[in-house]
CSV table of C-alpha atoms in Angstrom, one decimal:
chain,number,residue,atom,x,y,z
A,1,UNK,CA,127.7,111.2,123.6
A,2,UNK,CA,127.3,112.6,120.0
A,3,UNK,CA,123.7,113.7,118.8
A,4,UNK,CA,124.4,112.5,115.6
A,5,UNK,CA,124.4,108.6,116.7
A,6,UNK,CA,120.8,109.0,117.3
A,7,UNK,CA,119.1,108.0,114.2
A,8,UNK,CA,115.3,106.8,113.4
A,9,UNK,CA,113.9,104.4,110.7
A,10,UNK,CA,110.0,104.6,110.9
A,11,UNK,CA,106.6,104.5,109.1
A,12,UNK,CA,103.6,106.6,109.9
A,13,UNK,CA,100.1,107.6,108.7
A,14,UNK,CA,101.7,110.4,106.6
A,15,UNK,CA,103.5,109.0,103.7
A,16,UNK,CA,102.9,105.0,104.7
A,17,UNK,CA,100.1,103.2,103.2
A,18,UNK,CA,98.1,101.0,105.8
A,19,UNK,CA,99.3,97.4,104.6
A,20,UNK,CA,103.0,98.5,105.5
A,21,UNK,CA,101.9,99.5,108.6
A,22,UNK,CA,100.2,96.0,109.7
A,23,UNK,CA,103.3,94.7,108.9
A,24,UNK,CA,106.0,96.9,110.6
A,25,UNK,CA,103.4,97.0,113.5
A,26,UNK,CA,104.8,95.1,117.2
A,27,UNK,CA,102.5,94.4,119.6
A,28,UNK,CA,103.4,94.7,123.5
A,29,UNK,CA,104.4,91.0,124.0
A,30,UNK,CA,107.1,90.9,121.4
A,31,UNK,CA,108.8,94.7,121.9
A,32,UNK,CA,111.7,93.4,123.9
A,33,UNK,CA,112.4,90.5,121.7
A,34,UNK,CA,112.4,92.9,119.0
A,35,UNK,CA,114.5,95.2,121.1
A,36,UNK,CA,117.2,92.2,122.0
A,37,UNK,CA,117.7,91.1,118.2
A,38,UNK,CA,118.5,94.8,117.2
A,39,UNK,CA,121.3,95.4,119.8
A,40,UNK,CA,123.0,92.2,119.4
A,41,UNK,CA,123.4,93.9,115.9
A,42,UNK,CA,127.0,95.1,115.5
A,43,UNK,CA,126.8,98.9,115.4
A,44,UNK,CA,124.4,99.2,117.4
A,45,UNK,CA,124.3,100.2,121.0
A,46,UNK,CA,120.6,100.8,121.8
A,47,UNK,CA,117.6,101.4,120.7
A,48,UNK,CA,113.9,101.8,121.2
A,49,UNK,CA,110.5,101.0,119.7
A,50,UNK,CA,107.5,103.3,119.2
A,51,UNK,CA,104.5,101.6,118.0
A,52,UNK,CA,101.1,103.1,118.3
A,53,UNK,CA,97.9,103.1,115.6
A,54,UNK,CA,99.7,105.4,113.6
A,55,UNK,CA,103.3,104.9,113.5
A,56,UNK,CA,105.7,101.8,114.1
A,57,UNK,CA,109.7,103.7,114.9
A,58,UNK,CA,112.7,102.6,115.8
A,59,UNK,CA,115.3,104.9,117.3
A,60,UNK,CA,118.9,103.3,117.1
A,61,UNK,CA,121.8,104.8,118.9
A,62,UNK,CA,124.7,103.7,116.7
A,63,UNK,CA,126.2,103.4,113.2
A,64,UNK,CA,124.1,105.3,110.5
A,65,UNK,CA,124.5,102.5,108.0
A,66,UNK,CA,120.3,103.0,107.1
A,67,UNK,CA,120.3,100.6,103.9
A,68,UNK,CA,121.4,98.0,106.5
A,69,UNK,CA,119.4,98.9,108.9
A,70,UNK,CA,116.3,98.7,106.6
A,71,UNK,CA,117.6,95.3,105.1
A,72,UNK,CA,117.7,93.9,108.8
A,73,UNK,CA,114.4,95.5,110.0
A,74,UNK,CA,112.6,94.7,106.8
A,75,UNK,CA,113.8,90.9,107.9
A,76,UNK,CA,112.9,90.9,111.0
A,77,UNK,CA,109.1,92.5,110.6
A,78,UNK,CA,108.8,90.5,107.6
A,79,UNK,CA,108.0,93.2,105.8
A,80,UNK,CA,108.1,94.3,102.5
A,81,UNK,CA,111.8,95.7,101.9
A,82,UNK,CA,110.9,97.8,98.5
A,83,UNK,CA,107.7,98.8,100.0
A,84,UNK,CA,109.9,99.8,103.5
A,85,UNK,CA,112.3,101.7,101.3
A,86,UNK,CA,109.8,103.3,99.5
A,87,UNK,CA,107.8,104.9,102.5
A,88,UNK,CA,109.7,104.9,105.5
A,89,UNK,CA,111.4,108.3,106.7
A,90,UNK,CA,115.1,107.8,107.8
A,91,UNK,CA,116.3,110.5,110.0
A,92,UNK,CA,119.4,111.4,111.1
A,93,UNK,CA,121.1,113.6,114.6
A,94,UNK,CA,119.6,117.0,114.6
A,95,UNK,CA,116.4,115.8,112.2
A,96,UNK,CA,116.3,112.7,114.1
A,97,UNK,CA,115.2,114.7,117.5
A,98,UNK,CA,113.4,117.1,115.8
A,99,UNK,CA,111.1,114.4,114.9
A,100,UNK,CA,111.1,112.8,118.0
A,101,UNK,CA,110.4,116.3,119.8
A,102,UNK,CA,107.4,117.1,116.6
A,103,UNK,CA,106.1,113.3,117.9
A,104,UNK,CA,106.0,114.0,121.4
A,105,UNK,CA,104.2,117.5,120.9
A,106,UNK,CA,101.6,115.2,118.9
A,107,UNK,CA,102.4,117.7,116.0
A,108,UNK,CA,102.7,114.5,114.3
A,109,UNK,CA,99.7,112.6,114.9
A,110,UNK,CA,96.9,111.8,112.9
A,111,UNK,CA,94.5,114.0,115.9
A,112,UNK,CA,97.4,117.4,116.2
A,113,UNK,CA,96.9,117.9,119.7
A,114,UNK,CA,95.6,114.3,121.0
A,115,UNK,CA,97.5,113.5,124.7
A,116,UNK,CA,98.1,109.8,124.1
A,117,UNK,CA,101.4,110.1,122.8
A,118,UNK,CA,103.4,111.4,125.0
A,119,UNK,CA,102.2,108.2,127.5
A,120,UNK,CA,103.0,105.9,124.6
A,121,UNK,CA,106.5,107.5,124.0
A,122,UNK,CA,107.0,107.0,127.5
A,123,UNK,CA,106.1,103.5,128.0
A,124,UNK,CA,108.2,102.8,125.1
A,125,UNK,CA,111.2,104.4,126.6
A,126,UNK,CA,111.0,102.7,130.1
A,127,UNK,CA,110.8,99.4,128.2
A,128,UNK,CA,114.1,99.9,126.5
A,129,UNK,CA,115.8,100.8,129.9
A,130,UNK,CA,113.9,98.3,132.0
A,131,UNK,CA,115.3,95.9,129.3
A,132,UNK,CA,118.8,97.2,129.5
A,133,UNK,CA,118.5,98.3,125.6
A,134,UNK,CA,119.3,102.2,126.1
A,135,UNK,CA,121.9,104.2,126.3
A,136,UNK,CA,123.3,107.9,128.0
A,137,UNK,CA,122.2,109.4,124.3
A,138,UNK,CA,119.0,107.9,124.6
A,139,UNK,CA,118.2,108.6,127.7
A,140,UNK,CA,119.2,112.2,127.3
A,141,UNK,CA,117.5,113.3,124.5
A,142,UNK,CA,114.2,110.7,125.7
A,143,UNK,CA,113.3,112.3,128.5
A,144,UNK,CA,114.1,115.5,127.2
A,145,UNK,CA,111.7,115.1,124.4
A,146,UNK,CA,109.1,113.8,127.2
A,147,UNK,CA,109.5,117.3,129.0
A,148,UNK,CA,109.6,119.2,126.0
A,149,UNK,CA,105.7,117.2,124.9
A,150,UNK,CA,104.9,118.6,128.3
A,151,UNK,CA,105.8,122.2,128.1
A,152,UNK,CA,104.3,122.7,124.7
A,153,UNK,CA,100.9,121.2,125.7
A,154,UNK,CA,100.5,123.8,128.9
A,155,UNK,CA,102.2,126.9,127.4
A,156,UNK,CA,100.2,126.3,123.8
A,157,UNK,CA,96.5,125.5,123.2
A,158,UNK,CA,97.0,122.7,120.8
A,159,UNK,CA,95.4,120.1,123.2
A,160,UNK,CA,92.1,122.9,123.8
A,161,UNK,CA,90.1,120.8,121.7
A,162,UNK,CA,90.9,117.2,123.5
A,163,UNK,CA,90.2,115.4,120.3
A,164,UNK,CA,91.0,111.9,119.6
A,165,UNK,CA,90.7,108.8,117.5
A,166,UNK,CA,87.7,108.2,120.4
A,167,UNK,CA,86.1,111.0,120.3
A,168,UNK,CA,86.1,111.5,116.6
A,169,UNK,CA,84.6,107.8,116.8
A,170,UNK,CA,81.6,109.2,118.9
A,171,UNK,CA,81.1,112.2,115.9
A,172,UNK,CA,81.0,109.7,113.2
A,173,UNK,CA,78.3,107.3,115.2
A,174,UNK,CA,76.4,110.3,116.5
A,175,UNK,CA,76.1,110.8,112.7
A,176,UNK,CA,74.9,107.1,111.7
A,177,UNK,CA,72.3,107.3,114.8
A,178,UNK,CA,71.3,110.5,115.1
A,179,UNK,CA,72.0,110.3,118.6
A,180,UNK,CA,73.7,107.4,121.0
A,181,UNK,CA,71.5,107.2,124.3
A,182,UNK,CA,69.6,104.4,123.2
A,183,UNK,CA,72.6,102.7,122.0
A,184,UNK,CA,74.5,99.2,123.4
A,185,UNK,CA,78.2,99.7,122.6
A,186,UNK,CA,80.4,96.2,122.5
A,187,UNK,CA,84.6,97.3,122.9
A,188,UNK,CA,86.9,94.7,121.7
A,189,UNK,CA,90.2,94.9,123.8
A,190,UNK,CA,90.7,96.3,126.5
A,191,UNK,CA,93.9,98.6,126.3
A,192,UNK,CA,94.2,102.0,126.9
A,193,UNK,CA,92.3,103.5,123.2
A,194,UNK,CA,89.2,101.2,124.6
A,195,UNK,CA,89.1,103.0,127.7
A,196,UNK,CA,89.5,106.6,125.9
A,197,UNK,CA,85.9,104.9,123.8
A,198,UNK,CA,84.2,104.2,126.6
A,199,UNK,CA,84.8,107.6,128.5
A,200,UNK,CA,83.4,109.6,125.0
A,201,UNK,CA,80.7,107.2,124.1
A,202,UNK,CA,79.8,107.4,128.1
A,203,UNK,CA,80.0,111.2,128.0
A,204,UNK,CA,77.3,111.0,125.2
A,205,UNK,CA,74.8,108.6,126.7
A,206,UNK,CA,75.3,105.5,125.7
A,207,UNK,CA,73.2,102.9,127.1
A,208,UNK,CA,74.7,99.9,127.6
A,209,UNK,CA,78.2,98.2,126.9
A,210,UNK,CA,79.7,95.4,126.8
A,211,UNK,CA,84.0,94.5,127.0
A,212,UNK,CA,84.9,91.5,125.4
A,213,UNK,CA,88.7,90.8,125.4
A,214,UNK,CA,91.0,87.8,125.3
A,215,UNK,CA,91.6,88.0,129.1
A,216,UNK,CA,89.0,88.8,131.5
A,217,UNK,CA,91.1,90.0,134.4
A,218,UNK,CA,92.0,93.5,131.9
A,219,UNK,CA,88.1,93.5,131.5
A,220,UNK,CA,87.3,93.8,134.9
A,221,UNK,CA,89.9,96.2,135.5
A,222,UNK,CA,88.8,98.9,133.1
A,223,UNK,CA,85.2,98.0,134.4
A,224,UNK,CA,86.6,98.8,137.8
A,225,UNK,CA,87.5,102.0,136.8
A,226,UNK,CA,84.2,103.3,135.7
A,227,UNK,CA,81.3,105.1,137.6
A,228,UNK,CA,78.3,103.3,136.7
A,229,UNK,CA,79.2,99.6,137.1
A,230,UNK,CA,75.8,99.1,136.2
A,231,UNK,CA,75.3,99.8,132.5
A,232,UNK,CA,79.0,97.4,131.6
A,233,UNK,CA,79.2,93.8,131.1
A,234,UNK,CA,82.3,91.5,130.6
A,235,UNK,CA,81.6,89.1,127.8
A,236,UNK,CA,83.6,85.8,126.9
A,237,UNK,CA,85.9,85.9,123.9
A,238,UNK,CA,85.2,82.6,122.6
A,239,UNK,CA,81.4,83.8,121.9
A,240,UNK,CA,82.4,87.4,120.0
A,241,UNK,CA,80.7,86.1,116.8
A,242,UNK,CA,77.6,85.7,118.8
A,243,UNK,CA,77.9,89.4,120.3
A,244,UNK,CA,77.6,91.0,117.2
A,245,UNK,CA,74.3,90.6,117.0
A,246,UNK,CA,73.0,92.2,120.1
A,247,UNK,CA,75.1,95.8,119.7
A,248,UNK,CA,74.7,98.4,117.8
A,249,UNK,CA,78.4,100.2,117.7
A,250,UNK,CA,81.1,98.0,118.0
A,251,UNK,CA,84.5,100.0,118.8
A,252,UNK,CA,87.8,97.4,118.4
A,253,UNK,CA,91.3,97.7,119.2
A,254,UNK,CA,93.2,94.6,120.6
A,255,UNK,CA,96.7,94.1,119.2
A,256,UNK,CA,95.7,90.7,117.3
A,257,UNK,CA,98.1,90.3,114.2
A,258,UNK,CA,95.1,89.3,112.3
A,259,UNK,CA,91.3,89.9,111.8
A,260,UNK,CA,89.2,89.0,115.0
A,261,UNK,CA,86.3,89.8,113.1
A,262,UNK,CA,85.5,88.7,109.8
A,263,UNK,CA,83.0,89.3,107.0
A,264,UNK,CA,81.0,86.0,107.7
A,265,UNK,CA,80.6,86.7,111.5
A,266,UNK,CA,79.3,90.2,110.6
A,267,UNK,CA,76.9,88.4,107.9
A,268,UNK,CA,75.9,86.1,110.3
A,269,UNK,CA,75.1,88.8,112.9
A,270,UNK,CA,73.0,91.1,110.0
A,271,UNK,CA,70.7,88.3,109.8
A,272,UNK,CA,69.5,88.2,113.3
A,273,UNK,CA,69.6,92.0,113.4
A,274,UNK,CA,67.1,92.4,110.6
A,275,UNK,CA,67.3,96.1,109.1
A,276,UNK,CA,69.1,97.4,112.0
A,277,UNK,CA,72.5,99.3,111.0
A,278,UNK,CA,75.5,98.1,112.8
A,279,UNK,CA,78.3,100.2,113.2
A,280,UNK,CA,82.1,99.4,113.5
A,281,UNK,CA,85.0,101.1,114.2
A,282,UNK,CA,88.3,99.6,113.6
A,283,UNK,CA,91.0,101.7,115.8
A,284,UNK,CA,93.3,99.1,116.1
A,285,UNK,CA,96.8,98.2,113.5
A,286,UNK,CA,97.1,95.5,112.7
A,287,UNK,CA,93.6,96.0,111.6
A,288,UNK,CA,90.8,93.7,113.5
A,289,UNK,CA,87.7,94.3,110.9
A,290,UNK,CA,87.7,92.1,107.6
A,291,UNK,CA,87.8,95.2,105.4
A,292,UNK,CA,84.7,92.9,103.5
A,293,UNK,CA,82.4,93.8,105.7
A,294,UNK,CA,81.9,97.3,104.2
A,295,UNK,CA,80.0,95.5,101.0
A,296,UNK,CA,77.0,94.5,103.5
A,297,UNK,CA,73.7,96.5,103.9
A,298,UNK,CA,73.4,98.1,106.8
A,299,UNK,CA,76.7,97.9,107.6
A,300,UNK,CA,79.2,101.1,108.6
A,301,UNK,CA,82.4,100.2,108.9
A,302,UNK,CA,85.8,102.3,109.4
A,303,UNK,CA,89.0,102.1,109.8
A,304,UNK,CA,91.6,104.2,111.3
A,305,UNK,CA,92.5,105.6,107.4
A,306,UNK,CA,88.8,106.4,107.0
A,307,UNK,CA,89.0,108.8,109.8
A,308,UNK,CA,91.8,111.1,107.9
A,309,UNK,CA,89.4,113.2,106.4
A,310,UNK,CA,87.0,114.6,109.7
A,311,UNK,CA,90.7,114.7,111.0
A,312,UNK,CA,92.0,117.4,108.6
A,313,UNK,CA,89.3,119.4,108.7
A,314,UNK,CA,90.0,119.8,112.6
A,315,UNK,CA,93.9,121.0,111.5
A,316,UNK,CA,92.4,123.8,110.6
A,317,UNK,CA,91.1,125.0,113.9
A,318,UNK,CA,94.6,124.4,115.4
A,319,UNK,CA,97.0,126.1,112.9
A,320,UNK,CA,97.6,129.1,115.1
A,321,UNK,CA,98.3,126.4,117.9
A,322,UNK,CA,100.3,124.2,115.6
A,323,UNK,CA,102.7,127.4,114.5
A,324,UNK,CA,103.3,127.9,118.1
A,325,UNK,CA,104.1,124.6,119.2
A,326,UNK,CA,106.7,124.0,116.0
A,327,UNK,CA,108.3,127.0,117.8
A,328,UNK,CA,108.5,125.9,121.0
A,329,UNK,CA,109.9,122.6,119.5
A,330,UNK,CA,112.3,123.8,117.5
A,331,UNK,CA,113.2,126.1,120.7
A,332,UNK,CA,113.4,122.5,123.0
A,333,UNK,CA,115.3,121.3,120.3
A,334,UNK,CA,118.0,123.5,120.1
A,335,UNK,CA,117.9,123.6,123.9
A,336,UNK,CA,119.0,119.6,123.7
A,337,UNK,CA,122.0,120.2,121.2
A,338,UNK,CA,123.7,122.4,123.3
A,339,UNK,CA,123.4,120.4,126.5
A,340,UNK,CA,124.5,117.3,125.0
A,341,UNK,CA,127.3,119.3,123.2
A,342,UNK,CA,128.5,120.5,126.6
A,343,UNK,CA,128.4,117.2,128.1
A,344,UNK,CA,130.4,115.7,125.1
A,345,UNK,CA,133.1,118.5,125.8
A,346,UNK,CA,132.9,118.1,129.4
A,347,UNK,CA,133.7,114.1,129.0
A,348,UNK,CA,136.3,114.8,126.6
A,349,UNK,CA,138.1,117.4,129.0
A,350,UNK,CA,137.4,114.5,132.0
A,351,UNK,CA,139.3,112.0,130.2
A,352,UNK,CA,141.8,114.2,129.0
A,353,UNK,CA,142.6,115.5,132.2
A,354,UNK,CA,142.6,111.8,133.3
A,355,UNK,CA,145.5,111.0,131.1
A,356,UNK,CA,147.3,113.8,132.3
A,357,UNK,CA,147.0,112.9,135.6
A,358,UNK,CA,147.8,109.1,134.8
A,359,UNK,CA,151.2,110.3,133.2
A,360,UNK,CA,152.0,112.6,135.8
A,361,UNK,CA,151.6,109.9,138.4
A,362,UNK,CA,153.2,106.9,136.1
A,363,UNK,CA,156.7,109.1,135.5
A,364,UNK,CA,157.0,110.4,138.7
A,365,UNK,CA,156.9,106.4,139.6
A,366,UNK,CA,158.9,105.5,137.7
A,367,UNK,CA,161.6,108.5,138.1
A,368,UNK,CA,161.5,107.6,141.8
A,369,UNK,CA,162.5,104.0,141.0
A,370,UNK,CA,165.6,104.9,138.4
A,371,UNK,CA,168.8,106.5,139.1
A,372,UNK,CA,171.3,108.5,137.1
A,373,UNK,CA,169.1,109.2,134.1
A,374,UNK,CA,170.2,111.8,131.7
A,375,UNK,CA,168.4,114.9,131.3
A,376,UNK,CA,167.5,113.5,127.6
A,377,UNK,CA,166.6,110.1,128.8
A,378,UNK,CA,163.6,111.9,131.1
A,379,UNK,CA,162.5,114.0,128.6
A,380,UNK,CA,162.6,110.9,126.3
A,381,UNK,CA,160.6,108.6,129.0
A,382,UNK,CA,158.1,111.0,129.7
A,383,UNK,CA,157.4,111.5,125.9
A,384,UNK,CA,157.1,107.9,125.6
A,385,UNK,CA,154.6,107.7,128.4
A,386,UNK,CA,152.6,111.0,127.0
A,387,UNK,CA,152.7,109.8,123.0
A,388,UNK,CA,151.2,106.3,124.7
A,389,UNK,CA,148.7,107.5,126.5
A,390,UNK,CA,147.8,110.1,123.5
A,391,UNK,CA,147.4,106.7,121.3
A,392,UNK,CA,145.3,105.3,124.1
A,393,UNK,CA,143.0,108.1,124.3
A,394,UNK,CA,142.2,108.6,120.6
A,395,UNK,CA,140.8,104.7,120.4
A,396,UNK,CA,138.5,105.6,123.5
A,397,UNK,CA,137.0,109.0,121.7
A,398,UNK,CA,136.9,107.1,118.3
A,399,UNK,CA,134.8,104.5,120.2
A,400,UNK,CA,133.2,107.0,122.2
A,401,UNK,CA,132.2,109.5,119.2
A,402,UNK,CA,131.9,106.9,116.4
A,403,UNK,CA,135.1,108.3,114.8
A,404,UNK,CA,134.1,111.9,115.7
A,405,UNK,CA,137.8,113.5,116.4
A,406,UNK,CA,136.3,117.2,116.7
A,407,UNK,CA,138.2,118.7,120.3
């Protein structure tokens, strides 16, 4: 179990520009069909896929062969393959879990401090194992990362400010409105980032909201959840265009690979609204809002990208935080290295020891089944048995370590 089979091909809000990210984006229906064609791949034994609003990764444990890997995962997204080699980040080993560790504190993340991620990293790791697409490397150094996220959110104050793509939603429409409690919310999807909206916009007083979403069983459920059954309404689908018109913030985030809303139904909606603003906020990648819809009067429309800016001015107020939890990762990181390094040595000396043993037994078989052998001829069978086993050995640890030969 080498560290440096771990490796991580990946695009992110940081150096990827939003168009590559609709297209390297996987919704939740297709992750373990995405999971299964990468591990057929020869050279690769496992792997896992992180896709949020921000980032779409894939760790691979196996060969570190990363033009081929981009050439095959280009294909398979149907994405771009200059734009993919342009802005993805390609990580290798030590780097490779660094990152994963940086991710996992949510030093990474468009909101530094936000506590989504390490659920997300999480669900993404149990569907590779559920599917049977992980390994002993990546189980090691997941869960390991999943503790580390944990430890640096309770021994730093990174996560004081509980700030999120929601709740910077609720700043920006406080702004538009000049206040939300006379205010009908409609929440398109009904995943976990529409709950976290309708917990802040609820905290601020919203009055009334509707959840519209493909399947009214996930409606009802995140209905369920809340304390004021009263002020929520489920809404069909089919008749979103016709929604529009009666809310004034719409919040989205469904994992369609298209838009759900389009400049027209907007236009359409405007018109029955008079000179009332309309408000929507587009959390979701692939993106659900025609970005069109900006060019109409009245209408405030953003998208996750637009929210970069009110984002980096809150960096500011966690830099102290954000020193301390690079710290504690790098301290969780070195922490990993050595434990898998151990358990590398310990497997070689457990297979080593295994061989011995095997030759041991074998020539003391077949000694016990021969007569009259010459001192030379013993010395000369037990070599035999010892150079075989020696040959036998060095194909399983090339296997094993990918060729790595280290004692």
């Amino acid at each position: 179990m080498a560290a440096d089979q771990l490796h991580v091909l990946g695009v992110d809000h940081h150096q990827s520009p939003l168009h590559l990210r609709e297209q390297m984006a996987v919704g939740p229906d297709v992750i373990s069909q995405r999971l299964e064609t990468l591990t057929s791949i020869d050279g690769i034994d496992a792997a896992v896929n992180l896709s949020t609003c921000n980032r779409c990764e894939y760790y691979i444990d196996g060969d570190n062969d990363h033009d081929r890997r981009l050439r095959e995962l280009a294909e398979m997204q149907g994405a771009d393959r200059g734009a993919l080699r342009a802005h993805c980040y390609r990580l290798a080993g030590q780097e490779c879990i660094r990152h994963l560790f940086r991710v996992s504190a949510s030093l990474e993340s468009m909101v530094v401090g936000e506590y989504q991620i390490l659920h997300q990293i999480r669900t993404a790791y149990q569907q590779s194992r559920e599917g049977g697409f992980s390994s002993s490397l990546v189980d090691a150094i997941f869960q390991r990362s999943l503790s580390a996220g944990k430890d640096i959110r309770n021994e730093t104050g990174i996560g004081k400010y509980k700030l999120s793509m929601a709740s910077i939603a609720v700043d920006l429409a406080t702004h538009v409105f000049g206040g939300l409690k006379k205010r009908k919310m409609l929440i398109v999807g009904a995943g976990d980032m529409a709950e976290l909206a309708v917990t802040h916009f609820c905290d601020k007083g919203i009055r009334k909201v509707g959840i519209c979403n493909r399947t009214r069983e996930r409606a009802d459920k995140l209905i369920d959840r809340q304390a004021d059954l009263a002020m929520f309404e489920v809404l069909s689908w089919g008749d979103l265009s016709t929604h529009l018109a009666h809310y004034d913030i719409v919040v989205t985030s469904t994992s369609a690979p298209g838009y759900v809303i389009t400049a027209d139904m907007v236009s359409q909606a405007m018109q029955q609204r008079g000179n009332k603003a309309l408000m929507l906020i587009d959390l979701a990648i692939p993106r659900d809002v025609d970005r069109a819809t900006s060019n109409l009067d009245d209408v405030y429309c953003y998208n996750v990208d637009d929210l970069e800016q009110v984002i980096s001015e809150n960096r500011s107020l966690r830099e102290e935080e954000i020193i301390d939890a690079a710290s504690l990762v790098d301290q969780h990181v070195e922490e990993t290295l050595r434990v898998v390094d151990q358990s590398r040595k310990r497997m070689r000396q457990d297979i080593a020891s295994w061989f011995e043993g095997l030759v041991d037994q074998e020539y003391q078989r077949f000694e016990a089944k021969t007569d009259g052998l010459t001192t030379d001829q013993q010395t000369a069978c037990r070599y035999a048995l010892g150079r075989l086993a020696n040959k036998i050995e060095h194909h399983l640890h090339a296997y094993l370590g990918r060729n790595d030969d280290d004692p």
